[in-house]
Amino acid sequence: MIRKVFAKVRNPAQFGLTIVAFNYICSKIIKMETTRPNSFKAWLLASRPKTLTAAAIPVMIGCSLAATHGSFQPVPAILCFLFAFIMQINANYINDLYDYLKGSDREDRLGPMRACAQGWITPPEMKKGIIIASILAGCCGCCLLFYSGPIMIPIGIACLIFAFLYTTGPYPLAYHGWGDVLVMIFFGFVPVGCTFYVMNHDWNTSTTIASIISGLVIDTLLMVNNFRDREQDKISEKKTIIVRLGARSGPILYFLLGLIACWLCFYFITQGKLFAVILPQFYLIPHIITTVKMVRIHQGKELNKILGETSRNMFLFGVLLSLGLLV
């Protein structure tokens, strides 16, 4: 029965429409009611639904790569999406809880409100949520073993471990400037490469290039966060790349991340995928516009608008590259 349902999903691009619909539904739920403690809306806000595009993009690209090799399979594709979504939500829960426990989510916070800091979800309840999300992600990972073999076991374990190490432990990686590197690994090489491998049991140069491209584009989201929070991060001794290099580096790095990602798409000419080169270049138009806005706003809560625009731009890029690979 499950296979019959999944068999209706014949094109990786269909997942893009599903993600758009999901975000639309979430936005409607968020606007419907006030946030009560431990309510469905509280958990939805804690999951940060707008960030789920970052989980979807690399899997979508990996699926499109598999389709170019004639090896796209709907069941493992669904499982890869579910694993990516659940792990992203789990990482958001972990970040919410431990930033609160560290005292990083103070009253002067500029970013979107956090569940624990606002009292929407108590720390004990958040810990339960993290446990449940970890179990669900593990179940999806175990199902993927039927398609990938045991090689995915250490990768799945690494995903869970680094979700915690990002903000917890004696050496929280996000607080020591490793956030951008982790984005390249866990929003680039791991989801793109593993999605492709699960379906094709191979890794090639196209997979490597696509992984780097995905990581660079998604890192623009982290760059906006770090640019907005640079003053608060200094107080919290969070040594992001913006804190280390200074505020002026923020818009420059933001722009270069998107530009280099587009330039790397020229590799696909060698694979006979002309549209995988041409289509992603249209991403540069909104990316440049958003960069200019980022420079003009410079600081404060207004940069949250840039966060939303960046999420939109990232998703646009993911769809354009995926379509380019499929054409």
Coordinates of C-alpha atoms in Angstrom, one line a residue:
M1 CA 0.0 0.0 0.0
I2 CA 2.8 2.5 1.0
R3 CA 4.6 1.7 -2.2
K4 CA 1.5 2.4 -4.3
V5 CA 1.1 5.8 -2.7
F6 CA 4.8 6.7 -3.1
A7 CA 4.7 5.5 -6.7
K8 CA 2.6 8.5 -7.6
V9 CA 5.6 10.7 -6.9
R10 CA 7.5 10.3 -10.1
N11 CA 9.5 13.5 -10.2
P12 CA 11.8 15.1 -7.6
A13 CA 10.4 18.6 -8.5
Q14 CA 7.0 17.5 -7.0
F15 CA 8.7 17.7 -3.6
G16 CA 9.2 21.4 -4.1
L17 CA 5.4 22.0 -4.4
T18 CA 4.9 19.9 -1.2
I19 CA 7.3 22.1 0.7
V20 CA 5.6 25.3 -0.5
A21 CA 2.2 23.9 0.6
F22 CA 3.6 22.8 4.0
N23 CA 5.1 26.3 4.7
Y24 CA 1.8 27.9 3.7
I25 CA -0.2 25.7 6.1
C26 CA 2.3 26.3 8.9
S27 CA 2.0 30.1 8.4
K28 CA -1.8 29.9 8.6
I29 CA -1.6 27.9 11.8
I30 CA 0.9 30.3 13.4
K31 CA -1.5 33.2 12.7
M32 CA -4.6 31.5 13.9
E33 CA -4.2 31.6 17.7
T34 CA -2.1 32.9 20.6
T35 CA 0.7 30.7 21.7
R36 CA -0.2 28.6 24.8
P37 CA 2.4 26.7 26.7
N38 CA 3.1 23.3 25.2
S39 CA 0.5 23.8 22.6
F40 CA 0.8 22.5 19.0
K41 CA 1.5 26.1 17.9
A42 CA 4.4 26.3 20.4
W43 CA 6.0 23.1 19.1
L44 CA 5.5 24.3 15.5
L45 CA 7.2 27.6 16.3
A46 CA 10.0 25.7 18.1
S47 CA 10.5 23.6 15.0
R48 CA 11.2 26.8 12.9
P49 CA 9.3 25.7 9.8
K50 CA 10.9 28.4 7.6
T51 CA 14.3 26.7 8.1
L52 CA 13.0 23.4 6.7
T53 CA 13.7 24.7 3.2
A54 CA 17.4 24.3 4.2
A55 CA 16.7 20.6 4.9
A56 CA 14.7 20.1 1.6
I57 CA 17.0 21.8 -0.9
P58 CA 20.0 19.3 -0.7
V59 CA 17.7 16.3 -0.7
M60 CA 15.9 17.7 -3.7
I61 CA 19.2 18.3 -5.5
G62 CA 20.3 14.7 -4.6
C63 CA 17.1 13.3 -6.0
S64 CA 17.5 15.2 -9.2
L65 CA 21.1 13.9 -9.6
A66 CA 19.8 10.4 -9.2
A67 CA 17.1 11.1 -11.8
T68 CA 19.8 12.1 -14.3
H69 CA 21.3 8.7 -13.8
G70 CA 17.9 7.0 -14.2
S71 CA 18.0 5.8 -10.6
F72 CA 15.4 8.0 -8.8
Q73 CA 13.2 6.0 -6.4
P74 CA 10.2 7.5 -4.6
V75 CA 10.4 5.5 -1.4
P76 CA 14.0 6.2 -0.4
A77 CA 13.4 9.8 -1.6
I78 CA 10.5 10.2 0.9
L79 CA 12.6 8.6 3.6
C80 CA 15.6 11.0 2.9
F81 CA 13.2 14.0 3.1
L82 CA 11.7 12.8 6.3
F83 CA 15.1 12.1 7.9
A84 CA 16.3 15.6 6.8
F85 CA 13.2 17.3 8.1
I86 CA 13.2 15.5 11.4
M87 CA 16.9 16.1 12.0
Q88 CA 16.5 19.8 11.2
I89 CA 13.6 20.1 13.7
N90 CA 15.6 18.1 16.2
A91 CA 18.6 20.4 15.8
N92 CA 16.3 23.4 16.2
Y93 CA 14.9 22.0 19.5
I94 CA 18.4 21.3 20.8
N95 CA 19.5 24.8 19.8
D96 CA 16.5 26.3 21.5
L97 CA 17.0 24.4 24.7
Y98 CA 20.7 24.8 25.2
D99 CA 21.0 28.4 24.0
Y100 CA 18.3 29.1 26.7
L101 CA 20.2 27.2 29.3
K102 CA 23.4 29.0 28.4
G103 CA 21.6 32.3 28.7
S104 CA 22.2 33.3 25.1
D105 CA 18.6 34.0 24.4
R106 CA 18.4 37.2 26.4
E107 CA 15.8 40.0 26.3
D108 CA 17.9 41.9 23.7
R109 CA 17.6 39.0 21.2
L110 CA 17.0 40.3 17.7
G111 CA 16.0 37.1 15.9
P112 CA 12.6 35.3 16.0
M113 CA 11.4 34.4 19.5
R114 CA 12.5 31.1 21.0
A115 CA 10.2 28.6 22.7
C116 CA 12.1 28.0 25.9
A117 CA 13.0 31.6 26.4
Q118 CA 9.4 32.7 25.9
G119 CA 8.1 30.0 28.3
W120 CA 6.1 28.3 25.5
I121 CA 7.8 25.0 26.2
T122 CA 9.5 24.1 29.5
P123 CA 13.0 22.6 29.4
P124 CA 11.8 19.2 30.6
E125 CA 9.2 19.1 27.9
M126 CA 11.8 20.2 25.3
K127 CA 14.1 17.4 26.3
K128 CA 11.2 14.9 25.8
G129 CA 10.7 16.5 22.3
I130 CA 14.3 16.0 21.5
I131 CA 14.2 12.4 22.5
I132 CA 11.1 11.7 20.4
A133 CA 12.6 13.5 17.4
S134 CA 15.8 11.6 17.8
I135 CA 13.9 8.3 17.8
L136 CA 11.8 9.2 14.8
A137 CA 14.9 10.2 12.9
G138 CA 16.5 6.9 13.9
C139 CA 13.5 5.0 12.5
C140 CA 13.8 6.8 9.2
G141 CA 17.5 6.0 9.1
C142 CA 16.9 2.4 9.8
C143 CA 14.4 2.2 6.9
L144 CA 17.0 3.7 4.6
L145 CA 19.4 0.9 5.5
F146 CA 17.3 -1.4 3.2
Y147 CA 18.3 0.7 0.3
S148 CA 21.8 1.9 1.3
G149 CA 23.3 -0.9 3.4
P150 CA 25.2 -0.4 6.7
I151 CA 27.4 2.3 5.3
M152 CA 24.8 4.9 6.4
I153 CA 24.9 3.8 10.1
P154 CA 27.9 5.9 11.0
I155 CA 26.6 8.9 9.0
G156 CA 23.3 8.8 10.8
I157 CA 25.0 8.6 14.1
A158 CA 27.3 11.6 13.2
C159 CA 24.2 13.6 12.2
L160 CA 22.7 13.1 15.7
I161 CA 26.0 13.7 17.6
F162 CA 26.8 16.9 15.7
A163 CA 23.3 18.2 16.2
F164 CA 24.1 18.2 19.9
L165 CA 27.8 19.3 19.6
Y166 CA 26.7 22.4 17.7
T167 CA 25.5 24.1 20.9
T168 CA 26.3 21.7 23.7
G169 CA 29.3 20.1 25.3
P170 CA 32.6 21.5 26.6
Y171 CA 33.4 22.8 23.1
P172 CA 30.1 24.0 21.5
L173 CA 31.1 24.2 17.8
A174 CA 28.8 27.1 17.0
Y175 CA 30.4 29.2 19.7
H176 CA 33.9 28.6 18.2
G177 CA 33.2 29.6 14.6
W178 CA 32.6 26.2 13.1
G179 CA 29.0 26.8 12.1
D180 CA 29.9 27.5 8.4
V181 CA 31.9 24.3 8.1
L182 CA 29.1 22.2 9.6
V183 CA 26.7 23.7 7.1
M184 CA 28.9 22.7 4.3
I185 CA 29.1 19.1 5.7
F186 CA 25.6 18.6 6.9
F187 CA 23.6 20.6 4.4
G188 CA 25.9 19.8 1.5
F189 CA 28.0 16.6 1.4
V190 CA 25.8 14.5 3.7
P191 CA 22.3 15.1 2.4
V192 CA 23.2 15.6 -1.3
G193 CA 25.7 12.8 -1.4
C194 CA 23.8 10.3 0.8
T195 CA 20.5 10.9 -1.1
F196 CA 22.3 10.2 -4.4
Y197 CA 24.1 7.2 -2.9
V198 CA 21.0 5.6 -1.5
M199 CA 19.5 5.5 -5.0
N200 CA 22.5 5.0 -7.1
H201 CA 25.1 3.4 -4.9
D202 CA 27.8 5.6 -6.3
W203 CA 29.6 8.9 -5.8
N204 CA 30.9 11.0 -8.6
T205 CA 32.3 14.5 -9.4
S206 CA 28.8 15.8 -10.1
T207 CA 27.8 14.8 -6.6
T208 CA 30.8 16.6 -5.0
I209 CA 30.1 19.8 -7.0
A210 CA 26.4 19.7 -6.2
S211 CA 27.2 19.1 -2.5
I212 CA 29.5 22.2 -2.4
I213 CA 26.9 24.3 -4.2
S214 CA 24.2 23.3 -1.8
G215 CA 26.3 24.0 1.2
L216 CA 27.3 27.4 -0.1
V217 CA 23.7 28.5 -0.8
I218 CA 22.4 27.3 2.5
D219 CA 25.2 29.0 4.4
T220 CA 23.8 32.4 3.3
L221 CA 21.0 31.7 5.8
L222 CA 23.6 31.3 8.6
M223 CA 25.5 34.3 7.4
V224 CA 22.4 36.5 7.8
N225 CA 21.8 35.2 11.3
N226 CA 25.4 35.8 12.4
F227 CA 25.4 39.3 10.8
R228 CA 22.2 40.2 12.6
D229 CA 23.4 38.8 16.0
R230 CA 27.0 40.0 15.9
E231 CA 26.8 42.3 18.9
Q232 CA 24.9 39.8 21.0
D233 CA 27.3 37.1 19.9
K234 CA 30.2 39.1 21.2
I235 CA 28.6 39.4 24.6
S236 CA 27.9 35.6 24.6
E237 CA 31.5 35.0 23.5
K238 CA 30.2 33.3 20.3
K239 CA 33.0 33.6 17.9
T240 CA 31.3 33.4 14.6
I241 CA 33.1 34.4 11.4
I242 CA 31.3 37.8 11.5
V243 CA 32.5 38.4 15.0
R244 CA 36.1 37.5 14.0
L245 CA 36.2 39.5 10.8
G246 CA 34.0 42.4 11.6
A247 CA 30.5 43.6 10.5
R248 CA 31.7 44.7 7.0
S249 CA 32.6 41.1 6.1
G250 CA 28.9 40.0 6.5
P251 CA 27.3 41.4 3.3
I252 CA 30.5 40.6 1.3
L253 CA 30.6 37.0 2.4
Y254 CA 26.9 36.7 1.9
F255 CA 27.1 37.8 -1.6
L256 CA 30.2 35.7 -2.4
L257 CA 28.5 32.5 -1.1
G258 CA 25.6 32.9 -3.6
L259 CA 27.9 34.0 -6.5
I260 CA 30.4 31.1 -6.1
A261 CA 27.5 28.7 -5.9
C262 CA 26.2 30.0 -9.3
W263 CA 29.6 29.9 -10.8
L264 CA 30.2 26.3 -9.8
C265 CA 27.0 25.4 -11.8
F266 CA 29.1 25.9 -14.9
Y267 CA 30.6 22.5 -14.2
F268 CA 27.4 20.9 -15.5
I269 CA 28.2 22.0 -19.0
T270 CA 30.7 19.1 -19.0
Q271 CA 27.8 16.8 -18.3
G272 CA 25.7 18.1 -21.1
K273 CA 23.3 19.8 -18.7
L274 CA 23.1 23.3 -20.1
F275 CA 19.9 24.3 -18.2
A276 CA 21.6 23.3 -14.9
V277 CA 24.0 26.2 -15.7
I278 CA 21.5 28.7 -17.1
L279 CA 18.6 28.4 -14.7
P280 CA 20.5 28.9 -11.4
Q281 CA 21.9 32.1 -12.7
F282 CA 18.5 33.7 -12.4
Y283 CA 18.9 33.3 -8.6
L284 CA 21.5 36.0 -8.7
I285 CA 18.9 38.7 -9.4
P286 CA 17.0 38.3 -6.0
H287 CA 20.3 37.5 -4.3
I288 CA 21.9 40.8 -5.4
I289 CA 18.7 42.7 -4.4
T290 CA 18.7 41.0 -1.0
T291 CA 22.4 41.8 -0.5
V292 CA 21.8 45.5 -1.2
K293 CA 19.0 45.5 1.4
M294 CA 21.2 43.8 3.9
V295 CA 23.8 46.6 3.5
R296 CA 21.2 49.3 3.8
I297 CA 19.5 47.9 6.9
H298 CA 22.9 46.9 8.5
Q299 CA 21.6 46.1 11.9
G300 CA 18.6 45.5 14.1
K301 CA 15.4 43.4 13.9
E302 CA 14.7 44.6 10.4
L303 CA 17.3 42.0 9.3
N304 CA 14.8 39.3 10.0
K305 CA 13.2 40.4 6.7
I306 CA 16.5 39.5 5.0
L307 CA 16.3 36.1 6.7
G308 CA 12.9 35.5 5.1
E309 CA 14.1 36.7 1.7
T310 CA 17.2 34.5 2.0
S311 CA 15.1 31.4 2.7
R312 CA 13.0 32.2 -0.3
N313 CA 16.0 32.8 -2.5
M314 CA 17.6 29.5 -1.4
F315 CA 14.5 27.6 -2.2
L316 CA 14.4 29.3 -5.6
F317 CA 17.9 28.2 -6.3
G318 CA 17.3 24.6 -5.3
V319 CA 14.3 24.4 -7.6
L320 CA 16.1 26.0 -10.5
L321 CA 19.1 23.7 -10.2
S322 CA 16.9 20.7 -9.7
L323 CA 14.8 21.5 -12.8
G324 CA 18.0 22.3 -14.8
L325 CA 19.3 18.8 -14.0
L326 CA 16.0 17.2 -14.9
V327 CA 15.6 18.9 -18.3

